[in-house]
Amino acid sequence: MKRKILYITEFFFCTSHLVAMAFLLFCLVTTVSAQPKQGMKVKGQVLDESGASLAGADVTLTESSGKSLQTISSEKGEFEFSSVSTGAYILKVSVLGFNSYESESFKVEKSVVAPLEKILMN
């Protein structure tokens, strides 16, 4: 009788460990697959006509679907958008005291960084 109880206990103990391990493995795989895929970067620099950097420019990156990302240029006039999906985009830049800038449509493809030309504000 003790031997049967021992076998049942061993079976339950081993089975519960296997179930727990399977559950943990499932959680790990689900968590890893749920992580967002790293997107591309779009970056550039905003300058005035003389070539001086413009800090504080409002920069908007709009996807063809209408979804947009916004940022502000740094002290060096630089801006960067991270985690950008592949697709067609338009870039808009506005700075107080300057005319607004709107780019032609451009594509972000599988390259990691999509550098833009220096954007001259007038």
XYZ file of N, CA and C in Angstrom:
366
model
N 0.820 -1.192 0.000
C 0.000 0.000 0.000
C 0.869 1.262 0.000
N 1.933 1.247 0.836
C 2.821 2.400 0.871
C 3.475 2.619 -0.491
N 3.780 1.492 -1.151
C 4.427 1.582 -2.454
C 3.481 2.250 -3.470
N 2.171 1.931 -3.436
C 1.205 2.541 -4.343
C 1.105 4.037 -4.073
N 1.055 4.415 -2.823
C 0.981 5.834 -2.464
C 2.237 6.549 -2.941
N 3.379 5.903 -2.779
C 4.638 6.482 -3.220
C 4.628 6.699 -4.730
N 4.153 5.703 -5.498
C 4.084 5.840 -6.950
C 3.123 6.952 -7.357
N 1.974 7.011 -6.700
C 0.993 8.053 -7.010
C 1.572 9.423 -6.686
N 2.240 9.560 -5.551
C 2.861 10.823 -5.162
C 3.944 11.220 -6.154
N 4.792 10.252 -6.537
C 5.849 10.540 -7.508
C 5.249 10.955 -8.850
N 4.189 10.250 -9.260
C 3.546 10.573 -10.523
C 2.971 11.988 -10.485
N 2.249 12.322 -9.406
C 1.649 13.642 -9.275
C 2.726 14.713 -9.230
N 3.785 14.462 -8.475
C 4.867 15.431 -8.328
C 5.533 15.682 -9.686
N 5.831 14.627 -10.421
C 6.466 14.762 -11.741
C 5.525 15.425 -12.736
N 4.268 15.039 -12.732
C 3.300 15.599 -13.658
C 3.102 17.088 -13.399
N 2.998 17.483 -12.135
C 2.791 18.897 -11.829
C 3.998 19.726 -12.257
N 5.200 19.162 -12.125
C 6.391 19.879 -12.574
C 6.399 20.028 -14.095
N 5.988 18.973 -14.785
C 5.943 19.044 -16.244
C 4.916 20.070 -16.714
N 3.765 20.084 -16.057
C 2.726 21.052 -16.409
C 3.229 22.470 -16.143
N 3.873 22.670 -15.001
C 4.405 23.989 -14.665
C 5.470 24.421 -15.672
N 6.350 23.505 -16.048
C 7.394 23.826 -17.025
C 6.773 24.158 -18.385
N 5.760 23.401 -18.783
C 5.091 23.664 -20.059
C 4.417 25.035 -20.032
N 3.795 25.365 -18.913
C 3.140 26.661 -18.771
C 4.160 27.793 -18.841
N 5.281 27.658 -18.141
C 6.323 28.687 -18.172
C 6.905 28.848 -19.575
N 7.109 27.746 -20.258
C 7.617 27.805 -21.626
C 6.618 28.521 -22.533
N 5.338 28.216 -22.371
C 4.294 28.878 -23.151
C 4.301 30.386 -22.895
N 4.406 30.773 -21.615
C 4.435 32.202 -21.264
C 5.647 32.895 -21.877
N 6.789 32.240 -21.835
C 8.009 32.816 -22.385
C 7.889 33.008 -23.894
N 7.411 32.003 -24.592
C 7.259 32.093 -26.045
C 6.244 33.167 -26.404
N 5.144 33.229 -25.676
C 4.119 34.233 -25.938
C 4.663 35.628 -25.703
N 5.418 35.820 -24.631
C 5.982 37.132 -24.322
C 6.972 37.562 -25.392
N 7.834 36.674 -25.819
C 8.825 37.015 -26.839
C 8.148 37.347 -28.158
N 7.149 36.579 -28.551
C 6.486 36.841 -29.828
C 5.603 38.082 -29.758
N 5.195 38.495 -28.567
C 4.348 39.673 -28.427
C 5.150 40.967 -28.429
N 6.471 40.892 -28.322
C 7.293 42.088 -28.342
C 7.183 42.741 -29.713
N 7.075 44.080 -29.731
C 6.978 44.732 -31.034
C 8.266 44.566 -31.821
N 8.117 44.423 -33.113
C 9.292 44.299 -33.951
C 9.965 45.667 -34.044
N 11.275 45.643 -34.008
C 11.993 46.903 -34.064
C 11.805 47.508 -35.439
N 11.376 48.764 -35.472
C 11.131 49.426 -36.734
C 12.344 50.197 -37.222
N 12.144 50.892 -38.298
C 13.189 51.697 -38.889
C 13.228 53.066 -38.221
N 14.273 53.826 -38.523
C 14.398 55.189 -38.017
C 14.366 56.154 -39.188
N 13.734 57.295 -38.968
C 13.754 58.391 -39.927
C 14.360 59.567 -39.183
N 15.421 60.156 -39.753
C 16.038 61.281 -39.063
C 16.480 62.343 -40.047
N 16.667 63.544 -39.544
C 17.087 64.660 -40.386
C 17.478 65.848 -39.538
N 17.662 66.985 -40.200
C 18.079 68.201 -39.508
C 17.354 69.390 -40.120
N 16.909 70.314 -39.272
C 16.200 71.508 -39.710
C 17.157 72.691 -39.604
N 17.313 73.427 -40.722
C 18.237 74.563 -40.787
C 17.531 75.779 -41.362
N 18.040 76.972 -41.041
C 17.531 78.168 -41.706
C 18.311 78.371 -43.002
N 17.984 79.432 -43.756
C 18.611 79.658 -45.064
C 20.123 79.832 -44.991
N 20.618 80.331 -43.855
C 22.065 80.545 -43.714
C 22.795 79.269 -43.293
N 22.041 78.211 -42.990
C 22.647 76.947 -42.576
C 22.727 76.765 -41.073
N 22.196 77.721 -40.317
C 22.180 77.603 -38.853
C 21.057 76.656 -38.435
N 21.320 75.857 -37.423
C 20.318 74.887 -36.961
C 19.154 75.593 -36.281
N 17.979 75.003 -36.433
C 16.767 75.549 -35.820
C 16.257 74.592 -34.748
N 16.401 75.003 -33.510
C 15.906 74.203 -32.385
C 14.419 74.469 -32.187
N 13.709 73.479 -31.688
C 12.301 73.643 -31.339
C 11.334 73.588 -32.504
N 11.777 73.099 -33.649
C 10.870 72.964 -34.797
C 9.905 71.807 -34.542
N 8.641 72.021 -34.870
C 7.646 70.947 -34.775
C 7.764 70.087 -36.027
N 8.049 68.803 -35.840
C 8.251 67.885 -36.964
C 7.211 66.772 -36.858
N 6.446 66.578 -37.929
C 5.401 65.556 -37.960
C 5.650 64.616 -39.131
N 5.646 63.326 -38.833
C 5.807 62.282 -39.844
C 4.461 61.583 -39.977
N 3.846 61.693 -41.158
C 2.506 61.140 -41.362
C 2.547 60.007 -42.382
N 2.022 58.856 -41.965
C 1.950 57.678 -42.837
C 0.764 57.842 -43.786
N 0.796 57.141 -44.909
C -0.285 57.239 -45.897
C -1.640 56.846 -45.302
N -1.632 56.037 -44.240
C -2.878 55.632 -43.577
C -3.458 56.748 -42.712
N -2.676 57.816 -42.488
C -3.127 58.924 -41.651
C -2.514 58.932 -40.267
N -1.911 57.829 -39.866
C -1.255 57.748 -38.554
C -0.028 58.655 -38.568
N 0.150 59.447 -37.497
C 1.288 60.363 -37.489
C 2.075 60.285 -36.184
N 3.347 60.636 -36.296
C 4.260 60.727 -35.161
C 4.765 62.158 -35.116
N 5.005 62.677 -33.913
C 5.478 64.054 -33.777
C 6.691 64.108 -32.873
N 7.561 65.071 -33.147
C 8.710 65.332 -32.295
C 9.112 66.789 -32.466
N 10.083 67.214 -31.687
C 10.617 68.574 -31.754
C 12.109 68.470 -32.005
N 12.625 69.327 -32.879
C 14.052 69.277 -33.201
C 14.896 69.708 -31.999
N 16.093 69.131 -31.916
C 17.012 69.403 -30.801
C 17.705 70.755 -30.989
N 18.621 71.079 -30.082
C 19.380 72.332 -30.183
C 20.169 72.406 -31.484
N 20.569 71.244 -31.999
C 21.315 71.193 -33.263
C 20.380 71.109 -34.468
N 19.071 71.215 -34.221
C 18.092 71.131 -35.295
C 17.793 69.710 -35.733
N 18.345 68.733 -35.026
C 18.181 67.332 -35.417
C 16.884 66.747 -34.856
N 16.308 65.830 -35.626
C 15.126 65.102 -35.170
C 15.274 63.649 -35.574
N 14.562 62.788 -34.862
C 14.605 61.356 -35.165
C 13.300 60.706 -34.749
N 12.788 59.871 -35.628
C 11.624 59.045 -35.326
C 12.100 57.600 -35.280
N 11.841 56.920 -34.176
C 12.215 55.513 -34.030
C 10.989 54.637 -34.234
N 11.204 53.370 -34.464
C 10.125 52.381 -34.614
C 9.132 52.752 -35.705
N 9.645 53.194 -36.830
C 8.802 53.552 -37.967
C 8.577 52.303 -38.822
N 7.339 52.045 -39.166
C 6.999 50.901 -40.024
C 7.324 51.222 -41.476
N 7.478 50.177 -42.273
C 7.681 50.414 -43.698
C 6.402 50.999 -44.283
N 6.553 51.854 -45.279
C 5.395 52.467 -45.906
C 5.732 53.819 -46.502
N 4.711 54.512 -46.989
C 4.869 55.840 -47.585
C 4.561 56.904 -46.533
N 5.373 57.949 -46.507
C 5.248 58.996 -45.497
C 5.386 60.382 -46.114
N 4.874 61.370 -45.384
C 5.083 62.783 -45.684
C 5.605 63.414 -44.399
N 6.589 64.289 -44.532
C 7.170 64.972 -43.381
C 6.763 66.438 -43.427
N 6.273 66.952 -42.307
C 5.908 68.367 -42.203
C 6.731 68.988 -41.086
N 7.242 70.195 -41.349
C 8.044 70.915 -40.359
C 7.499 72.329 -40.256
N 7.337 72.801 -39.024
C 6.925 74.191 -38.826
C 7.732 74.801 -37.686
N 8.136 76.050 -37.923
C 8.898 76.820 -36.938
C 8.327 78.225 -36.951
N 8.125 78.791 -35.787
C 7.597 80.145 -35.675
C 8.520 81.119 -36.407
N 7.944 81.937 -37.274
C 8.725 82.921 -38.026
C 9.202 82.422 -39.381
N 8.891 81.171 -39.733
C 9.305 80.594 -41.014
C 8.090 80.000 -41.718
N 8.171 79.891 -43.044
C 7.131 79.192 -43.797
C 7.186 77.709 -43.450
N 6.034 77.059 -43.445
C 5.985 75.618 -43.169
C 6.599 74.850 -44.331
N 7.121 73.665 -44.021
C 7.729 72.788 -45.022
C 6.927 71.497 -45.068
N 6.665 71.009 -46.276
C 6.033 69.701 -46.445
C 6.780 68.953 -47.542
N 7.230 67.744 -47.220
C 8.000 66.947 -48.178
C 7.086 66.291 -49.197
N 7.693 65.833 -50.268
C 7.012 64.935 -51.191
C 6.850 63.605 -50.449
N 5.975 62.762 -50.931
C 5.827 61.438 -50.328
C 7.115 60.643 -50.549
N 7.565 59.954 -49.513
C 8.756 59.114 -49.626
C 8.490 57.789 -48.935
N 9.248 56.777 -49.332
C 9.044 55.440 -48.773
C 10.105 55.112 -47.740
N 9.659 54.477 -46.668
C 10.566 53.896 -45.686
C 10.548 52.404 -45.960
N 11.714 51.886 -46.275
C 11.800 50.468 -46.593
C 12.644 49.758 -45.553
N 13.222 48.641 -45.911
C 13.863 47.779 -44.930
C 15.212 48.251 -44.414
N 15.706 49.395 -44.864
C 16.949 49.891 -44.278
C 16.646 50.334 -42.857
N 17.620 50.263 -42.007
C 17.387 50.570 -40.600
C 17.184 52.062 -40.386
N 17.912 52.907 -41.114
C 17.788 54.353 -40.952
C 17.444 54.963 -42.304
N 16.433 55.806 -42.326
C 16.067 56.520 -43.546
C 16.452 57.984 -43.351
N 17.698 58.351 -43.714
C 18.108 59.740 -43.507
C 17.456 60.658 -44.533
N 17.053 61.813 -44.099
C 16.478 62.809 -44.996
C 17.524 63.892 -45.232
N 17.374 64.602 -46.311
C 18.268 65.727 -46.578
C 18.055 66.775 -45.492
N 18.979 67.698 -45.421
C 18.810 68.805 -44.481
C 17.637 69.641 -44.968
N 16.759 69.981 -44.067
C 15.549 70.712 -44.417
C 15.796 72.191 -44.175
N 15.761 72.982 -45.259
C 16.000 74.419 -45.160
C 14.671 75.146 -45.032
N 14.539 75.938 -43.997
C 13.326 76.715 -43.758
C 13.570 78.131 -44.269
N 12.546 78.720 -44.915
C 12.687 80.105 -45.366
C 11.532 80.936 -44.888
